[in-house]
């Protein structure tokens, strides 16, 4: 017997539930990022270094969870409903993180070609969703391309990243 369903039981929309889960994970990541930044500015003694290690571990867990949820959501959303508002929201969040990561990679002397490749994926996602590229994405991608060619060192990110 083949059974198909267009909605979840009791009228629950699984997309809304996953979007709320993403919002919660995004808020946790923002809290963890602030906690890490605060820990990094509080001295250089053994206790301060221990707080940084702990804050970095919290950040890494929050980041991995958020990225995992976001990737799973977008994988489905870009295929099934690329122009939906929920897809656009999630793509915006994904783009924000990609821009932050690319800037940090470039500032720390990481592999600009790898960063540019990752940003190219984000650009493709925007094309699938029919969403114009945000200026910050275009700028950091241009910086990554220049750095990959060895032509320049990117400028520091604006305050608030």
mmCIF file with all atom_site columns, C-alpha atoms in Angstrom:
data_model
loop_
_atom_site.group_PDB
_atom_site.id
_atom_site.type_symbol
_atom_site.label_atom_id
_atom_site.label_alt_id
_atom_site.label_comp_id
_atom_site.label_asym_id
_atom_site.label_entity_id
_atom_site.label_seq_id
_atom_site.pdbx_PDB_ins_code
_atom_site.Cartn_x
_atom_site.Cartn_y
_atom_site.Cartn_z
_atom_site.occupancy
_atom_site.B_iso_or_equiv
_atom_site.pdbx_formal_charge
_atom_site.auth_seq_id
_atom_site.auth_comp_id
_atom_site.auth_asym_id
_atom_site.auth_atom_id
_atom_site.pdbx_PDB_model_num
ATOM 1   C CA . UNK A 1 1   ? 0.000  0.000  0.000  1.00 0.00 ? 1   UNK A CA 1
ATOM 2   C CA . UNK A 1 2   ? 1.355  3.428  -0.954 1.00 0.00 ? 2   UNK A CA 1
ATOM 3   C CA . UNK A 1 3   ? 0.522  6.316  1.307  1.00 0.00 ? 3   UNK A CA 1
ATOM 4   C CA . UNK A 1 4   ? 1.517  9.889  0.632  1.00 0.00 ? 4   UNK A CA 1
ATOM 5   C CA . UNK A 1 5   ? 1.005  12.926 2.748  1.00 0.00 ? 5   UNK A CA 1
ATOM 6   C CA . UNK A 1 6   ? 1.158  16.580 1.909  1.00 0.00 ? 6   UNK A CA 1
ATOM 7   C CA . UNK A 1 7   ? 1.307  17.801 5.465  1.00 0.00 ? 7   UNK A CA 1
ATOM 8   C CA . UNK A 1 8   ? 2.356  16.637 8.856  1.00 0.00 ? 8   UNK A CA 1
ATOM 9   C CA . UNK A 1 9   ? -0.135 15.282 11.389 1.00 0.00 ? 9   UNK A CA 1
ATOM 10  C CA . UNK A 1 10  ? -2.409 17.806 13.070 1.00 0.00 ? 10  UNK A CA 1
ATOM 11  C CA . UNK A 1 11  ? -1.607 20.380 10.394 1.00 0.00 ? 11  UNK A CA 1
ATOM 12  C CA . UNK A 1 12  ? 1.955  20.917 11.624 1.00 0.00 ? 12  UNK A CA 1
ATOM 13  C CA . UNK A 1 13  ? 4.194  22.237 8.876  1.00 0.00 ? 13  UNK A CA 1
ATOM 14  C CA . UNK A 1 14  ? 7.568  20.468 9.055  1.00 0.00 ? 14  UNK A CA 1
ATOM 15  C CA . UNK A 1 15  ? 9.231  23.387 7.245  1.00 0.00 ? 15  UNK A CA 1
ATOM 16  C CA . UNK A 1 16  ? 8.108  25.807 9.948  1.00 0.00 ? 16  UNK A CA 1
ATOM 17  C CA . UNK A 1 17  ? 9.381  23.443 12.643 1.00 0.00 ? 17  UNK A CA 1
ATOM 18  C CA . UNK A 1 18  ? 12.762 23.095 10.966 1.00 0.00 ? 18  UNK A CA 1
ATOM 19  C CA . UNK A 1 19  ? 12.961 26.838 10.399 1.00 0.00 ? 19  UNK A CA 1
ATOM 20  C CA . UNK A 1 20  ? 12.308 27.443 14.099 1.00 0.00 ? 20  UNK A CA 1
ATOM 21  C CA . UNK A 1 21  ? 14.990 24.885 14.964 1.00 0.00 ? 21  UNK A CA 1
ATOM 22  C CA . UNK A 1 22  ? 17.349 26.789 12.670 1.00 0.00 ? 22  UNK A CA 1
ATOM 23  C CA . UNK A 1 23  ? 16.482 30.094 14.345 1.00 0.00 ? 23  UNK A CA 1
ATOM 24  C CA . UNK A 1 24  ? 17.218 28.590 17.740 1.00 0.00 ? 24  UNK A CA 1
ATOM 25  C CA . UNK A 1 25  ? 20.534 27.133 16.550 1.00 0.00 ? 25  UNK A CA 1
ATOM 26  C CA . UNK A 1 26  ? 21.422 30.471 14.937 1.00 0.00 ? 26  UNK A CA 1
ATOM 27  C CA . UNK A 1 27  ? 20.750 32.303 18.206 1.00 0.00 ? 27  UNK A CA 1
ATOM 28  C CA . UNK A 1 28  ? 22.898 29.761 20.073 1.00 0.00 ? 28  UNK A CA 1
ATOM 29  C CA . UNK A 1 29  ? 25.711 30.298 17.594 1.00 0.00 ? 29  UNK A CA 1
ATOM 30  C CA . UNK A 1 30  ? 25.483 34.073 18.009 1.00 0.00 ? 30  UNK A CA 1
ATOM 31  C CA . UNK A 1 31  ? 25.650 33.661 21.801 1.00 0.00 ? 31  UNK A CA 1
ATOM 32  C CA . UNK A 1 32  ? 28.640 31.327 21.479 1.00 0.00 ? 32  UNK A CA 1
ATOM 33  C CA . UNK A 1 33  ? 30.399 33.744 19.112 1.00 0.00 ? 33  UNK A CA 1
ATOM 34  C CA . UNK A 1 34  ? 29.894 36.621 21.584 1.00 0.00 ? 34  UNK A CA 1
ATOM 35  C CA . UNK A 1 35  ? 31.116 34.411 24.432 1.00 0.00 ? 35  UNK A CA 1
ATOM 36  C CA . UNK A 1 36  ? 34.251 33.500 22.516 1.00 0.00 ? 36  UNK A CA 1
ATOM 37  C CA . UNK A 1 37  ? 34.959 37.127 21.614 1.00 0.00 ? 37  UNK A CA 1
ATOM 38  C CA . UNK A 1 38  ? 34.522 38.147 25.248 1.00 0.00 ? 38  UNK A CA 1
ATOM 39  C CA . UNK A 1 39  ? 36.781 35.347 26.493 1.00 0.00 ? 39  UNK A CA 1
ATOM 40  C CA . UNK A 1 40  ? 39.486 36.310 23.998 1.00 0.00 ? 40  UNK A CA 1
ATOM 41  C CA . UNK A 1 41  ? 39.624 39.852 25.367 1.00 0.00 ? 41  UNK A CA 1
ATOM 42  C CA . UNK A 1 42  ? 39.930 38.966 29.068 1.00 0.00 ? 42  UNK A CA 1
ATOM 43  C CA . UNK A 1 43  ? 43.617 38.685 29.823 1.00 0.00 ? 43  UNK A CA 1
ATOM 44  C CA . UNK A 1 44  ? 46.416 36.273 29.130 1.00 0.00 ? 44  UNK A CA 1
ATOM 45  C CA . UNK A 1 45  ? 46.794 34.352 32.377 1.00 0.00 ? 45  UNK A CA 1
ATOM 46  C CA . UNK A 1 46  ? 46.147 30.624 32.703 1.00 0.00 ? 46  UNK A CA 1
ATOM 47  C CA . UNK A 1 47  ? 42.550 31.133 33.823 1.00 0.00 ? 47  UNK A CA 1
ATOM 48  C CA . UNK A 1 48  ? 41.835 33.415 30.841 1.00 0.00 ? 48  UNK A CA 1
ATOM 49  C CA . UNK A 1 49  ? 43.360 30.905 28.431 1.00 0.00 ? 49  UNK A CA 1
ATOM 50  C CA . UNK A 1 50  ? 41.204 28.188 29.977 1.00 0.00 ? 50  UNK A CA 1
ATOM 51  C CA . UNK A 1 51  ? 38.088 30.313 29.427 1.00 0.00 ? 51  UNK A CA 1
ATOM 52  C CA . UNK A 1 52  ? 39.099 30.798 25.797 1.00 0.00 ? 52  UNK A CA 1
ATOM 53  C CA . UNK A 1 53  ? 39.528 27.057 25.297 1.00 0.00 ? 53  UNK A CA 1
ATOM 54  C CA . UNK A 1 54  ? 36.133 26.411 26.866 1.00 0.00 ? 54  UNK A CA 1
ATOM 55  C CA . UNK A 1 55  ? 34.441 29.206 24.885 1.00 0.00 ? 55  UNK A CA 1
ATOM 56  C CA . UNK A 1 56  ? 36.012 27.959 21.665 1.00 0.00 ? 56  UNK A CA 1
ATOM 57  C CA . UNK A 1 57  ? 34.667 24.443 22.324 1.00 0.00 ? 57  UNK A CA 1
ATOM 58  C CA . UNK A 1 58  ? 31.170 25.848 22.938 1.00 0.00 ? 58  UNK A CA 1
ATOM 59  C CA . UNK A 1 59  ? 31.438 27.889 19.757 1.00 0.00 ? 59  UNK A CA 1
ATOM 60  C CA . UNK A 1 60  ? 32.616 24.905 17.693 1.00 0.00 ? 60  UNK A CA 1
ATOM 61  C CA . UNK A 1 61  ? 29.728 22.736 18.925 1.00 0.00 ? 61  UNK A CA 1
ATOM 62  C CA . UNK A 1 62  ? 27.190 25.472 18.192 1.00 0.00 ? 62  UNK A CA 1
ATOM 63  C CA . UNK A 1 63  ? 28.745 26.114 14.791 1.00 0.00 ? 63  UNK A CA 1
ATOM 64  C CA . UNK A 1 64  ? 28.727 22.439 13.782 1.00 0.00 ? 64  UNK A CA 1
ATOM 65  C CA . UNK A 1 65  ? 25.110 21.998 14.903 1.00 0.00 ? 65  UNK A CA 1
ATOM 66  C CA . UNK A 1 66  ? 23.953 25.118 13.097 1.00 0.00 ? 66  UNK A CA 1
ATOM 67  C CA . UNK A 1 67  ? 25.819 24.280 9.898  1.00 0.00 ? 67  UNK A CA 1
ATOM 68  C CA . UNK A 1 68  ? 24.473 20.728 9.935  1.00 0.00 ? 68  UNK A CA 1
ATOM 69  C CA . UNK A 1 69  ? 20.871 21.877 10.366 1.00 0.00 ? 69  UNK A CA 1
ATOM 70  C CA . UNK A 1 70  ? 21.292 24.636 7.816  1.00 0.00 ? 70  UNK A CA 1
ATOM 71  C CA . UNK A 1 71  ? 22.864 22.370 5.192  1.00 0.00 ? 71  UNK A CA 1
ATOM 72  C CA . UNK A 1 72  ? 20.121 19.766 5.604  1.00 0.00 ? 72  UNK A CA 1
ATOM 73  C CA . UNK A 1 73  ? 17.418 22.394 5.351  1.00 0.00 ? 73  UNK A CA 1
ATOM 74  C CA . UNK A 1 74  ? 18.911 24.053 2.270  1.00 0.00 ? 74  UNK A CA 1
ATOM 75  C CA . UNK A 1 75  ? 19.563 20.746 0.514  1.00 0.00 ? 75  UNK A CA 1
ATOM 76  C CA . UNK A 1 76  ? 15.863 20.060 0.556  1.00 0.00 ? 76  UNK A CA 1
ATOM 77  C CA . UNK A 1 77  ? 14.597 23.616 0.232  1.00 0.00 ? 77  UNK A CA 1
ATOM 78  C CA . UNK A 1 78  ? 16.721 24.562 -2.786 1.00 0.00 ? 78  UNK A CA 1
ATOM 79  C CA . UNK A 1 79  ? 15.416 21.497 -4.617 1.00 0.00 ? 79  UNK A CA 1
ATOM 80  C CA . UNK A 1 80  ? 11.777 21.512 -3.572 1.00 0.00 ? 80  UNK A CA 1
ATOM 81  C CA . UNK A 1 81  ? 10.967 25.190 -2.965 1.00 0.00 ? 81  UNK A CA 1
ATOM 82  C CA . UNK A 1 82  ? 13.851 27.379 -4.125 1.00 0.00 ? 82  UNK A CA 1
ATOM 83  C CA . UNK A 1 83  ? 11.797 30.575 -4.194 1.00 0.00 ? 83  UNK A CA 1
ATOM 84  C CA . UNK A 1 84  ? 10.001 30.157 -0.839 1.00 0.00 ? 84  UNK A CA 1
ATOM 85  C CA . UNK A 1 85  ? 10.470 32.751 1.898  1.00 0.00 ? 85  UNK A CA 1
ATOM 86  C CA . UNK A 1 86  ? 11.829 30.099 4.274  1.00 0.00 ? 86  UNK A CA 1
ATOM 87  C CA . UNK A 1 87  ? 14.450 29.123 1.689  1.00 0.00 ? 87  UNK A CA 1
ATOM 88  C CA . UNK A 1 88  ? 15.455 32.745 1.236  1.00 0.00 ? 88  UNK A CA 1
ATOM 89  C CA . UNK A 1 89  ? 15.760 33.209 5.009  1.00 0.00 ? 89  UNK A CA 1
ATOM 90  C CA . UNK A 1 90  ? 17.936 30.131 5.391  1.00 0.00 ? 90  UNK A CA 1
ATOM 91  C CA . UNK A 1 91  ? 20.037 31.122 2.378  1.00 0.00 ? 91  UNK A CA 1
ATOM 92  C CA . UNK A 1 92  ? 20.580 34.559 3.899  1.00 0.00 ? 92  UNK A CA 1
ATOM 93  C CA . UNK A 1 93  ? 21.771 32.977 7.140  1.00 0.00 ? 93  UNK A CA 1
ATOM 94  C CA . UNK A 1 94  ? 24.022 30.571 5.247  1.00 0.00 ? 94  UNK A CA 1
ATOM 95  C CA . UNK A 1 95  ? 25.465 33.490 3.294  1.00 0.00 ? 95  UNK A CA 1
ATOM 96  C CA . UNK A 1 96  ? 26.120 35.503 6.463  1.00 0.00 ? 96  UNK A CA 1
ATOM 97  C CA . UNK A 1 97  ? 28.174 32.646 7.917  1.00 0.00 ? 97  UNK A CA 1
ATOM 98  C CA . UNK A 1 98  ? 30.016 32.044 4.645  1.00 0.00 ? 98  UNK A CA 1
ATOM 99  C CA . UNK A 1 99  ? 31.021 35.716 4.492  1.00 0.00 ? 99  UNK A CA 1
ATOM 100 C CA . UNK A 1 100 ? 32.213 35.712 8.118  1.00 0.00 ? 100 UNK A CA 1
ATOM 101 C CA . UNK A 1 101 ? 34.201 32.512 7.587  1.00 0.00 ? 101 UNK A CA 1
ATOM 102 C CA . UNK A 1 102 ? 35.763 33.739 4.357  1.00 0.00 ? 102 UNK A CA 1
ATOM 103 C CA . UNK A 1 103 ? 36.832 37.028 5.946  1.00 0.00 ? 103 UNK A CA 1
ATOM 104 C CA . UNK A 1 104 ? 38.339 35.253 8.924  1.00 0.00 ? 104 UNK A CA 1
ATOM 105 C CA . UNK A 1 105 ? 40.124 32.770 6.648  1.00 0.00 ? 105 UNK A CA 1
ATOM 106 C CA . UNK A 1 106 ? 41.608 35.577 4.578  1.00 0.00 ? 106 UNK A CA 1
ATOM 107 C CA . UNK A 1 107 ? 42.630 37.620 7.613  1.00 0.00 ? 107 UNK A CA 1
ATOM 108 C CA . UNK A 1 108 ? 44.322 34.627 9.216  1.00 0.00 ? 108 UNK A CA 1
ATOM 109 C CA . UNK A 1 109 ? 46.221 33.748 6.059  1.00 0.00 ? 109 UNK A CA 1
ATOM 110 C CA . UNK A 1 110 ? 44.200 30.655 5.222  1.00 0.00 ? 110 UNK A CA 1
ATOM 111 C CA . UNK A 1 111 ? 43.777 29.167 1.762  1.00 0.00 ? 111 UNK A CA 1
ATOM 112 C CA . UNK A 1 112 ? 42.025 31.840 -0.334 1.00 0.00 ? 112 UNK A CA 1
ATOM 113 C CA . UNK A 1 113 ? 41.336 29.418 -3.202 1.00 0.00 ? 113 UNK A CA 1
ATOM 114 C CA . UNK A 1 114 ? 39.423 27.134 -0.854 1.00 0.00 ? 114 UNK A CA 1
ATOM 115 C CA . UNK A 1 115 ? 37.496 30.127 0.483  1.00 0.00 ? 115 UNK A CA 1
ATOM 116 C CA . UNK A 1 116 ? 36.667 31.281 -3.040 1.00 0.00 ? 116 UNK A CA 1
ATOM 117 C CA . UNK A 1 117 ? 35.477 27.795 -3.956 1.00 0.00 ? 117 UNK A CA 1
ATOM 118 C CA . UNK A 1 118 ? 33.189 27.744 -0.932 1.00 0.00 ? 118 UNK A CA 1
ATOM 119 C CA . UNK A 1 119 ? 31.840 31.177 -1.844 1.00 0.00 ? 119 UNK A CA 1
ATOM 120 C CA . UNK A 1 120 ? 31.205 29.987 -5.421 1.00 0.00 ? 120 UNK A CA 1
ATOM 121 C CA . UNK A 1 121 ? 28.868 27.374 -3.936 1.00 0.00 ? 121 UNK A CA 1
ATOM 122 C CA . UNK A 1 122 ? 26.974 30.098 -2.093 1.00 0.00 ? 122 UNK A CA 1
ATOM 123 C CA . UNK A 1 123 ? 26.703 32.047 -5.355 1.00 0.00 ? 123 UNK A CA 1
ATOM 124 C CA . UNK A 1 124 ? 25.217 28.967 -7.076 1.00 0.00 ? 124 UNK A CA 1
ATOM 125 C CA . UNK A 1 125 ? 22.671 28.646 -4.286 1.00 0.00 ? 125 UNK A CA 1
ATOM 126 C CA . UNK A 1 126 ? 21.626 32.257 -4.866 1.00 0.00 ? 126 UNK A CA 1
ATOM 127 C CA . UNK A 1 127 ? 21.217 31.524 -8.558 1.00 0.00 ? 127 UNK A CA 1
ATOM 128 C CA . UNK A 1 128 ? 19.047 28.471 -7.796 1.00 0.00 ? 128 UNK A CA 1
ATOM 129 C CA . UNK A 1 129 ? 16.847 30.540 -5.508 1.00 0.00 ? 129 UNK A CA 1
ATOM 130 C CA . UNK A 1 130 ? 16.720 33.496 -7.904 1.00 0.00 ? 130 UNK A CA 1
ATOM 131 C CA . UNK A 1 131 ? 18.122 35.768 -5.202 1.00 0.00 ? 131 UNK A CA 1
ATOM 132 C CA . UNK A 1 132 ? 20.529 38.597 -6.036 1.00 0.00 ? 132 UNK A CA 1
ATOM 133 C CA . UNK A 1 133 ? 23.987 38.377 -4.471 1.00 0.00 ? 133 UNK A CA 1
ATOM 134 C CA . UNK A 1 134 ? 24.386 40.446 -1.331 1.00 0.00 ? 134 UNK A CA 1
ATOM 135 C CA . UNK A 1 135 ? 27.129 43.094 -1.688 1.00 0.00 ? 135 UNK A CA 1
ATOM 136 C CA . UNK A 1 136 ? 29.111 41.604 1.228  1.00 0.00 ? 136 UNK A CA 1
ATOM 137 C CA . UNK A 1 137 ? 29.255 38.239 -0.556 1.00 0.00 ? 137 UNK A CA 1
ATOM 138 C CA . UNK A 1 138 ? 30.398 39.809 -3.801 1.00 0.00 ? 138 UNK A CA 1
ATOM 139 C CA . UNK A 1 139 ? 33.096 41.830 -1.962 1.00 0.00 ? 139 UNK A CA 1
ATOM 140 C CA . UNK A 1 140 ? 34.550 38.934 0.010  1.00 0.00 ? 140 UNK A CA 1
ATOM 141 C CA . UNK A 1 141 ? 34.501 36.716 -3.073 1.00 0.00 ? 141 UNK A CA 1
ATOM 142 C CA . UNK A 1 142 ? 36.456 39.358 -5.003 1.00 0.00 ? 142 UNK A CA 1
ATOM 143 C CA . UNK A 1 143 ? 38.919 39.600 -2.082 1.00 0.00 ? 143 UNK A CA 1
ATOM 144 C CA . UNK A 1 144 ? 39.327 35.818 -2.065 1.00 0.00 ? 144 UNK A CA 1
ATOM 145 C CA . UNK A 1 145 ? 39.940 35.766 -5.812 1.00 0.00 ? 145 UNK A CA 1
ATOM 146 C CA . UNK A 1 146 ? 42.571 38.499 -5.520 1.00 0.00 ? 146 UNK A CA 1
ATOM 147 C CA . UNK A 1 147 ? 44.250 36.773 -2.598 1.00 0.00 ? 147 UNK A CA 1
ATOM 148 C CA . UNK A 1 148 ? 44.239 33.468 -4.489 1.00 0.00 ? 148 UNK A CA 1
ATOM 149 C CA . UNK A 1 149 ? 46.067 35.192 -7.314 1.00 0.00 ? 149 UNK A CA 1
ATOM 150 C CA . UNK A 1 150 ? 48.494 36.679 -4.776 1.00 0.00 ? 150 UNK A CA 1
ATOM 151 C CA . UNK A 1 151 ? 47.613 40.239 -5.688 1.00 0.00 ? 151 UNK A CA 1
ATOM 152 C CA . UNK A 1 152 ? 46.499 41.699 -2.391 1.00 0.00 ? 152 UNK A CA 1
ATOM 153 C CA . UNK A 1 153 ? 45.681 41.204 1.214  1.00 0.00 ? 153 UNK A CA 1
ATOM 154 C CA . UNK A 1 154 ? 42.028 41.839 2.016  1.00 0.00 ? 154 UNK A CA 1
ATOM 155 C CA . UNK A 1 155 ? 41.000 44.662 4.282  1.00 0.00 ? 155 UNK A CA 1
ATOM 156 C CA . UNK A 1 156 ? 39.782 43.974 7.783  1.00 0.00 ? 156 UNK A CA 1
ATOM 157 C CA . UNK A 1 157 ? 36.067 43.216 8.017  1.00 0.00 ? 157 UNK A CA 1
ATOM 158 C CA . UNK A 1 158 ? 33.788 46.065 9.025  1.00 0.00 ? 158 UNK A CA 1
ATOM 159 C CA . UNK A 1 159 ? 32.883 46.376 12.675 1.00 0.00 ? 159 UNK A CA 1
ATOM 160 C CA . UNK A 1 160 ? 30.268 43.852 13.714 1.00 0.00 ? 160 UNK A CA 1
ATOM 161 C CA . UNK A 1 161 ? 31.284 41.521 10.892 1.00 0.00 ? 161 UNK A CA 1
#
